[in-house]
mmCIF file of C-alpha atoms in Angstrom:
data_model
loop_
_atom_site.group_PDB
_atom_site.id
_atom_site.type_symbol
_atom_site.label_atom_id
_atom_site.label_comp_id
_atom_site.label_asym_id
_atom_site.label_seq_id
_atom_site.Cartn_x
_atom_site.Cartn_y
_atom_site.Cartn_z
ATOM 1 C CA MET A 1 12.017 -18.524 -3.625
ATOM 2 C CA THR A 2 9.691 -15.738 -3.530
ATOM 3 C CA ASP A 3 11.632 -13.827 -0.931
ATOM 4 C CA ILE A 4 14.592 -13.759 -3.484
ATOM 5 C CA LEU A 5 12.718 -12.589 -5.954
ATOM 6 C CA ARG A 6 11.346 -9.421 -4.749
ATOM 7 C CA PRO A 7 14.573 -7.826 -4.063
ATOM 8 C CA VAL A 8 15.690 -9.297 -7.641
ATOM 9 C CA LEU A 9 12.988 -7.563 -9.390
ATOM 10 C CA GLU A 10 14.061 -4.578 -7.538
ATOM 11 C CA LEU A 11 17.368 -4.486 -8.690
ATOM 12 C CA PHE A 12 16.051 -5.713 -11.930
ATOM 13 C CA VAL A 13 15.680 -2.235 -13.604
ATOM 14 C CA ILE A 14 19.369 -1.559 -13.502
ATOM 15 C CA ILE A 15 18.912 -3.394 -16.834
ATOM 16 C CA PRO A 16 16.367 -1.179 -18.602
ATOM 17 C CA GLY A 17 18.204 1.945 -16.742
ATOM 18 C CA ILE A 18 21.575 1.130 -18.534
ATOM 19 C CA LEU A 19 20.045 0.594 -22.004
ATOM 20 C CA LEU A 20 18.034 3.969 -21.367
ATOM 21 C CA ALA A 21 21.714 5.453 -20.688
ATOM 22 C CA TYR A 22 23.195 4.167 -23.707
ATOM 23 C CA LEU A 23 20.703 5.245 -26.164
ATOM 24 C CA PRO A 24 21.788 8.931 -26.489
ATOM 25 C CA VAL A 25 25.334 7.863 -26.748
ATOM 26 C CA LYS A 26 25.409 5.024 -28.966
ATOM 27 C CA ASN A 27 27.437 6.800 -31.681
ATOM 28 C CA TYR A 28 30.514 7.146 -28.702
ATOM 29 C CA LEU A 29 30.533 3.722 -27.608
ATOM 30 C CA ARG A 30 34.327 1.993 -27.636
ATOM 31 C CA GLN A 31 32.911 -1.286 -28.672
ATOM 32 C CA THR A 32 30.186 -2.512 -31.238
ATOM 33 C CA PRO A 33 26.882 -2.790 -29.506
ATOM 34 C CA LEU A 34 27.030 -6.652 -30.037
ATOM 35 C CA LYS A 35 30.466 -6.935 -28.197
ATOM 36 C CA LEU A 36 29.434 -4.644 -25.445
ATOM 37 C CA THR A 37 25.992 -6.317 -24.735
ATOM 38 C CA ALA A 38 27.825 -9.682 -24.636
ATOM 39 C CA TRP A 39 29.578 -8.922 -21.620
ATOM 40 C CA LEU A 40 27.817 -6.144 -20.025
ATOM 41 C CA LEU A 41 24.462 -7.646 -20.366
ATOM 42 C CA PRO A 42 25.593 -11.364 -18.179
ATOM 43 C CA LEU A 43 27.478 -8.982 -15.595
ATOM 44 C CA LEU A 44 24.094 -6.928 -14.856
ATOM 45 C CA LEU A 45 22.210 -9.887 -14.642
ATOM 46 C CA GLY A 46 24.573 -11.612 -12.051
ATOM 47 C CA ILE A 47 24.576 -8.383 -10.108
ATOM 48 C CA CYS A 48 20.754 -8.294 -9.835
ATOM 49 C CA ILE A 49 20.714 -12.117 -9.305
ATOM 50 C CA LEU A 50 23.789 -11.781 -6.615
ATOM 51 C CA GLY A 51 22.331 -8.869 -4.980
ATOM 52 C CA GLY A 52 19.188 -9.772 -4.377
ATOM 53 C CA ALA A 53 20.429 -13.213 -2.667
ATOM 54 C CA VAL A 54 22.684 -10.935 -0.584
ATOM 55 C CA CYS A 55 19.451 -8.466 0.460
ATOM 56 C CA CYS A 56 17.754 -11.834 1.289
ATOM 57 C CA ALA A 57 20.461 -12.983 3.426
ATOM 58 C CA LEU A 58 21.190 -10.305 5.194
ATOM 59 C CA GLN A 59 17.816 -8.922 5.197
ATOM 60 C CA ILE A 60 18.552 -5.698 4.201
ATOM 61 C CA PRO A 61 16.787 -3.302 1.740
ATOM 62 C CA THR A 62 18.000 -3.172 -1.774
ATOM 63 C CA ARG A 63 18.961 0.627 -1.514
ATOM 64 C CA TRP A 64 21.721 -0.663 0.669
ATOM 65 C CA PHE A 65 23.467 -2.869 -2.060
ATOM 66 C CA LEU A 66 22.557 -0.353 -4.977
ATOM 67 C CA PHE A 67 24.047 2.695 -3.803
ATOM 68 C CA PRO A 68 27.274 1.668 -3.272
ATOM 69 C CA LEU A 69 27.419 -0.421 -6.255
ATOM 70 C CA LEU A 70 25.942 2.409 -8.526
ATOM 71 C CA PRO A 71 29.591 4.379 -8.437
ATOM 72 C CA VAL A 72 30.836 1.073 -9.995
ATOM 73 C CA ILE A 73 28.330 0.808 -12.480
ATOM 74 C CA MET A 74 28.702 4.446 -13.578
ATOM 75 C CA LEU A 75 32.535 3.809 -13.761
ATOM 76 C CA ILE A 76 32.125 1.252 -16.464
ATOM 77 C CA TYR A 77 29.160 3.050 -18.168
ATOM 78 C CA HIS A 78 31.853 6.138 -18.466
ATOM 79 C CA LYS A 79 34.754 3.801 -19.762
ATOM 80 C CA THR A 80 32.738 2.090 -22.294
ATOM 81 C CA LEU A 81 32.108 5.587 -23.893
ATOM 82 C CA LYS A 82 34.094 8.408 -25.844
ATOM 83 C CA ILE A 83 32.464 11.413 -24.154
ATOM 84 C CA SER A 84 33.647 13.448 -21.347
ATOM 85 C CA VAL A 85 32.795 12.496 -17.416
ATOM 86 C CA TRP A 86 30.533 15.552 -17.287
ATOM 87 C CA LYS A 87 28.255 14.221 -20.122
ATOM 88 C CA SER A 88 28.255 10.423 -18.840
ATOM 89 C CA VAL A 89 27.763 11.218 -15.224
ATOM 90 C CA SER A 90 24.859 13.612 -16.355
ATOM 91 C CA ILE A 91 22.893 11.103 -18.433
ATOM 92 C CA PHE A 92 23.557 8.409 -15.942
ATOM 93 C CA LEU A 93 22.135 10.524 -13.185
ATOM 94 C CA ALA A 94 19.361 11.777 -14.942
ATOM 95 C CA VAL A 95 18.230 7.976 -15.830
ATOM 96 C CA PHE A 96 18.459 6.863 -12.102
ATOM 97 C CA ALA A 97 16.207 10.333 -11.066
ATOM 98 C CA VAL A 98 13.421 9.056 -13.248
ATOM 99 C CA PHE A 99 13.374 5.621 -11.884
ATOM 100 C CA THR A 100 13.885 6.635 -8.474
ATOM 101 C CA CYS A 101 10.368 8.632 -9.090
ATOM 102 C CA VAL A 102 9.076 5.476 -10.571
ATOM 103 C CA LYS A 103 10.336 3.529 -7.465
ATOM 104 C CA SER A 104 8.206 5.883 -5.171
ATOM 105 C CA LEU A 105 5.182 5.349 -7.190
ATOM 106 C CA SER A 106 5.759 1.739 -7.131
ATOM 107 C CA ARG A 107 5.816 1.995 -3.427
ATOM 108 C CA ALA A 108 2.725 3.362 -3.309
ATOM 109 C CA VAL A 109 1.193 0.817 -5.622
ATOM 110 C CA ASN A 110 2.662 -1.796 -2.836
ATOM 111 C CA ALA A 111 0.877 -0.066 0.062
ATOM 112 C CA LEU A 112 -2.311 -0.329 -2.242
ATOM 113 C CA MET A 113 -2.022 -4.039 -3.019
ATOM 114 C CA THR A 114 -1.024 -4.958 0.335
ATOM 115 C CA ALA A 115 -3.463 -2.793 2.475
ATOM 116 C CA ASP A 116 -5.557 -6.023 3.200
ATOM 117 C CA LEU A 117 -2.734 -8.258 4.320
ATOM 118 C CA HIS A 118 -2.577 -6.207 7.662
ATOM 119 C CA ILE A 119 0.948 -6.013 7.998
ATOM 120 C CA THR A 120 2.308 -3.949 10.783
ATOM 121 C CA GLU A 121 6.108 -3.660 10.274
ATOM 122 C CA ASN A 122 7.843 -2.164 7.744
ATOM 123 C CA GLU A 123 8.677 -4.776 4.538
ATOM 124 C CA LEU A 124 12.183 -4.621 3.198
ATOM 125 C CA TRP A 125 11.033 -5.170 -0.553
ATOM 126 C CA LEU A 126 8.569 -4.465 -2.622
ATOM 127 C CA HIS A 127 5.735 -7.372 -2.822
ATOM 128 C CA THR A 128 6.325 -9.610 -6.325
ATOM 129 C CA GLY A 129 3.120 -7.775 -7.975
ATOM 130 C CA ALA A 130 4.440 -4.018 -7.285
ATOM 131 C CA GLY A 131 7.987 -5.485 -8.345
ATOM 132 C CA ILE A 132 6.739 -6.428 -11.132
ATOM 133 C CA PHE A 133 4.708 -3.214 -11.865
ATOM 134 C CA TYR A 134 7.903 -1.497 -11.281
ATOM 135 C CA ASN A 135 9.975 -2.842 -13.990
ATOM 136 C CA VAL A 136 6.862 -2.851 -16.404
ATOM 137 C CA ILE A 137 6.576 0.883 -15.759
ATOM 138 C CA CYS A 138 10.621 1.296 -16.470
ATOM 139 C CA LEU A 139 10.234 -0.707 -19.583
ATOM 140 C CA LEU A 140 7.982 1.397 -20.762
ATOM 141 C CA PHE A 141 9.465 4.363 -20.093
ATOM 142 C CA VAL A 142 12.427 3.031 -22.263
ATOM 143 C CA LEU A 143 10.021 2.624 -24.737
ATOM 144 C CA ALA A 144 8.838 5.862 -24.989
ATOM 145 C CA ALA A 145 11.973 7.783 -24.725
ATOM 146 C CA TRP A 146 13.878 6.135 -27.012
ATOM 147 C CA TYR A 147 13.171 8.410 -30.209
ATOM 148 C CA PRO A 148 13.825 11.040 -28.307
ATOM 149 C CA ALA A 149 16.961 9.608 -26.737
ATOM 150 C CA CYS A 150 18.483 8.414 -29.878
ATOM 151 C CA HIS A 151 17.807 11.875 -31.861
ATOM 152 C CA CYS A 152 17.035 15.029 -29.604
ATOM 153 C CA VAL A 153 19.208 13.989 -26.712
ATOM 154 C CA GLN A 154 21.948 12.712 -28.874
ATOM 155 C CA THR A 155 22.172 16.068 -30.801
ATOM 156 C CA MET A 156 22.698 17.718 -27.245
ATOM 157 C CA VAL A 157 25.084 15.344 -26.452
ATOM 158 C CA THR A 158 26.894 15.912 -29.630
ATOM 159 C CA ASP A 159 26.937 19.864 -29.855
ATOM 160 C CA GLU A 160 29.783 21.313 -28.137
ATOM 161 C CA ASN A 161 28.208 24.725 -28.003
ATOM 162 C CA PHE A 162 26.441 23.149 -24.886
ATOM 163 C CA ALA A 163 29.496 21.759 -23.288
ATOM 164 C CA GLN A 164 29.668 23.959 -20.326
ATOM 165 C CA THR A 165 26.065 23.547 -19.277
ATOM 166 C CA TRP A 166 26.985 19.893 -18.668
ATOM 167 C CA TYR A 167 29.016 20.763 -15.598
ATOM 168 C CA VAL A 168 25.693 22.003 -13.890
ATOM 169 C CA PHE A 169 22.966 19.716 -15.539
ATOM 170 C CA TRP A 170 23.819 16.909 -12.971
ATOM 171 C CA ILE A 171 22.646 18.783 -10.005
ATOM 172 C CA LEU A 172 19.457 18.794 -10.950
ATOM 173 C CA PRO A 173 18.964 14.753 -10.821
ATOM 174 C CA VAL A 174 20.581 14.369 -7.670
ATOM 175 C CA ILE A 175 18.098 16.949 -5.954
ATOM 176 C CA PHE A 176 15.285 14.656 -7.259
ATOM 177 C CA ILE A 177 16.809 11.516 -5.923
ATOM 178 C CA GLY A 178 17.307 13.011 -2.717
ATOM 179 C CA VAL A 179 13.824 14.360 -2.356
ATOM 180 C CA ASN A 180 12.485 10.563 -3.252
ATOM 181 C CA LEU A 181 14.718 9.284 -0.804
ATOM 182 C CA PHE A 182 13.333 11.902 2.040
ATOM 183 C CA MET A 183 9.944 10.495 0.986
ATOM 184 C CA ILE A 184 10.260 6.893 2.053
ATOM 185 C CA PRO A 185 7.991 6.319 5.059
ATOM 186 C CA LYS A 186 9.616 5.288 8.227
ATOM 187 C CA HIS A 187 6.709 3.619 9.578
ATOM 188 C CA ARG A 188 4.573 1.802 7.050
ATOM 189 C CA SER A 189 1.406 3.097 8.935
ATOM 190 C CA THR A 190 2.378 6.493 8.050
ATOM 191 C CA LEU A 191 1.052 5.613 4.296
ATOM 192 C CA TYR A 192 -2.559 4.728 5.814
ATOM 193 C CA THR A 193 -2.858 7.554 7.831
ATOM 194 C CA GLY A 194 -5.904 9.758 6.392
ATOM 195 C CA ARG A 195 -5.192 10.618 3.008
ATOM 196 C CA ILE A 196 -1.128 10.218 3.244
ATOM 197 C CA LEU A 197 -1.452 7.858 0.784
ATOM 198 C CA GLN A 198 -3.398 9.517 -1.897
ATOM 199 C CA CYS A 199 -0.846 12.544 -1.406
ATOM 200 C CA TYR A 200 1.924 10.219 -1.548
ATOM 201 C CA ILE A 201 0.812 9.154 -5.069
ATOM 202 C CA VAL A 202 -0.257 12.668 -6.293
ATOM 203 C CA PHE A 203 3.393 13.884 -5.051
ATOM 204 C CA GLY A 204 4.999 10.991 -6.800
ATOM 205 C CA LEU A 205 3.533 11.767 -9.829
ATOM 206 C CA VAL A 206 4.063 15.681 -9.600
ATOM 207 C CA LEU A 207 7.920 15.478 -8.959
ATOM 208 C CA LEU A 208 8.013 12.785 -12.162
ATOM 209 C CA ILE A 209 6.302 15.322 -14.344
ATOM 210 C CA ILE A 210 8.502 18.442 -13.155
ATOM 211 C CA LEU A 211 11.785 16.282 -13.623
ATOM 212 C CA LEU A 212 10.702 15.252 -17.063
ATOM 213 C CA LEU A 213 9.512 19.052 -17.970
ATOM 214 C CA PHE A 214 12.814 20.223 -16.499
ATOM 215 C CA TYR A 215 14.555 17.620 -19.093
ATOM 216 C CA VAL A 216 12.772 19.194 -21.801
ATOM 217 C CA LEU A 217 13.310 22.669 -20.959
ATOM 218 C CA PHE A 218 16.776 21.735 -20.869
ATOM 219 C CA LEU A 219 16.623 20.310 -24.563
ATOM 220 C CA MET A 220 14.918 23.126 -25.954
ATOM 221 C CA MET A 221 17.470 25.202 -24.571
ATOM 222 C CA ALA A 222 20.460 23.067 -26.003
ATOM 223 C CA VAL A 223 18.136 23.518 -29.314
ATOM 224 C CA SER A 224 18.321 27.097 -29.158
ATOM 225 C CA LEU A 225 21.916 27.489 -27.962
ATOM 226 C CA ASN A 226 22.784 25.468 -31.181
ATOM 227 C CA ARG A 227 20.449 27.486 -33.495
ATOM 228 C CA ASN A 228 22.044 30.553 -32.216
ATOM 229 C CA ALA A 229 25.453 29.475 -33.069
ATOM 230 C CA ARG A 230 24.797 28.251 -36.276
ATOM 231 C CA LEU A 231 23.280 31.589 -37.176
ATOM 232 C CA GLN A 232 26.317 33.567 -36.147
ATOM 233 C CA GLN A 233 28.251 31.235 -38.082
ATOM 234 C CA GLU A 234 26.620 31.802 -41.257
ATOM 235 C CA ASN A 235 26.324 35.764 -40.429
ATOM 236 C CA HIS A 236 30.231 35.508 -40.282
ATOM 237 C CA PHE A 237 30.473 33.465 -43.632
ATOM 238 C CA LEU A 238 28.092 36.242 -45.365
ATOM 239 C CA SER A 239 30.275 39.150 -43.904
ATOM 240 C CA LEU A 240 33.543 37.298 -45.273
ATOM 241 C CA GLN A 241 31.602 36.978 -48.751
ATOM 242 C CA GLN A 242 30.777 40.761 -48.382
#
């Protein structure tokens, strides 16, 4: 039972992730929030449980199940919204990049928790304690980002003056996702060599902070462009009145 629980916990972060992705676009839903939750939540729960069972049966890491599944979830996410594909994909990848950084930190926490167990080979999934840590941090991040997502980011989604920037925004989260995947150690013993584990934790935190700072700068740029566009419109109206 514990073996199945571990991959299920890793996949369970899909639910807070999709919740966070819907917050800035809640005004663009094709269905009411209640109807959407009624079928999407059981679907995601089933995917998490089924994915955990598949990973446990085939003895594969969860990322081998998750990455082929992500385009399907992204397509479902886009089809439930009335926004452009560039906006929906960018928001989805932005959330995924943050949770990937949290997964790297959880991997370091897992190494700390299991340091005294003298495990020689790489384990496929996080231990139960590290999996719970992973989910708790993701949930806390959703709570922390609730207000900015529902107000500031929502304004950015609505602002059509910022539309062209969405064409390139997705590149940033993709880069951070790739860096975090590259950071996964090939051998478990690597993390316990010298100060590698401490450096891994610091580097993971720095990546997460840099990513969030990029998001803040992107949001500030959107606010600035919106303000400039509004001032241009006001100047135009004043010139017409004169």
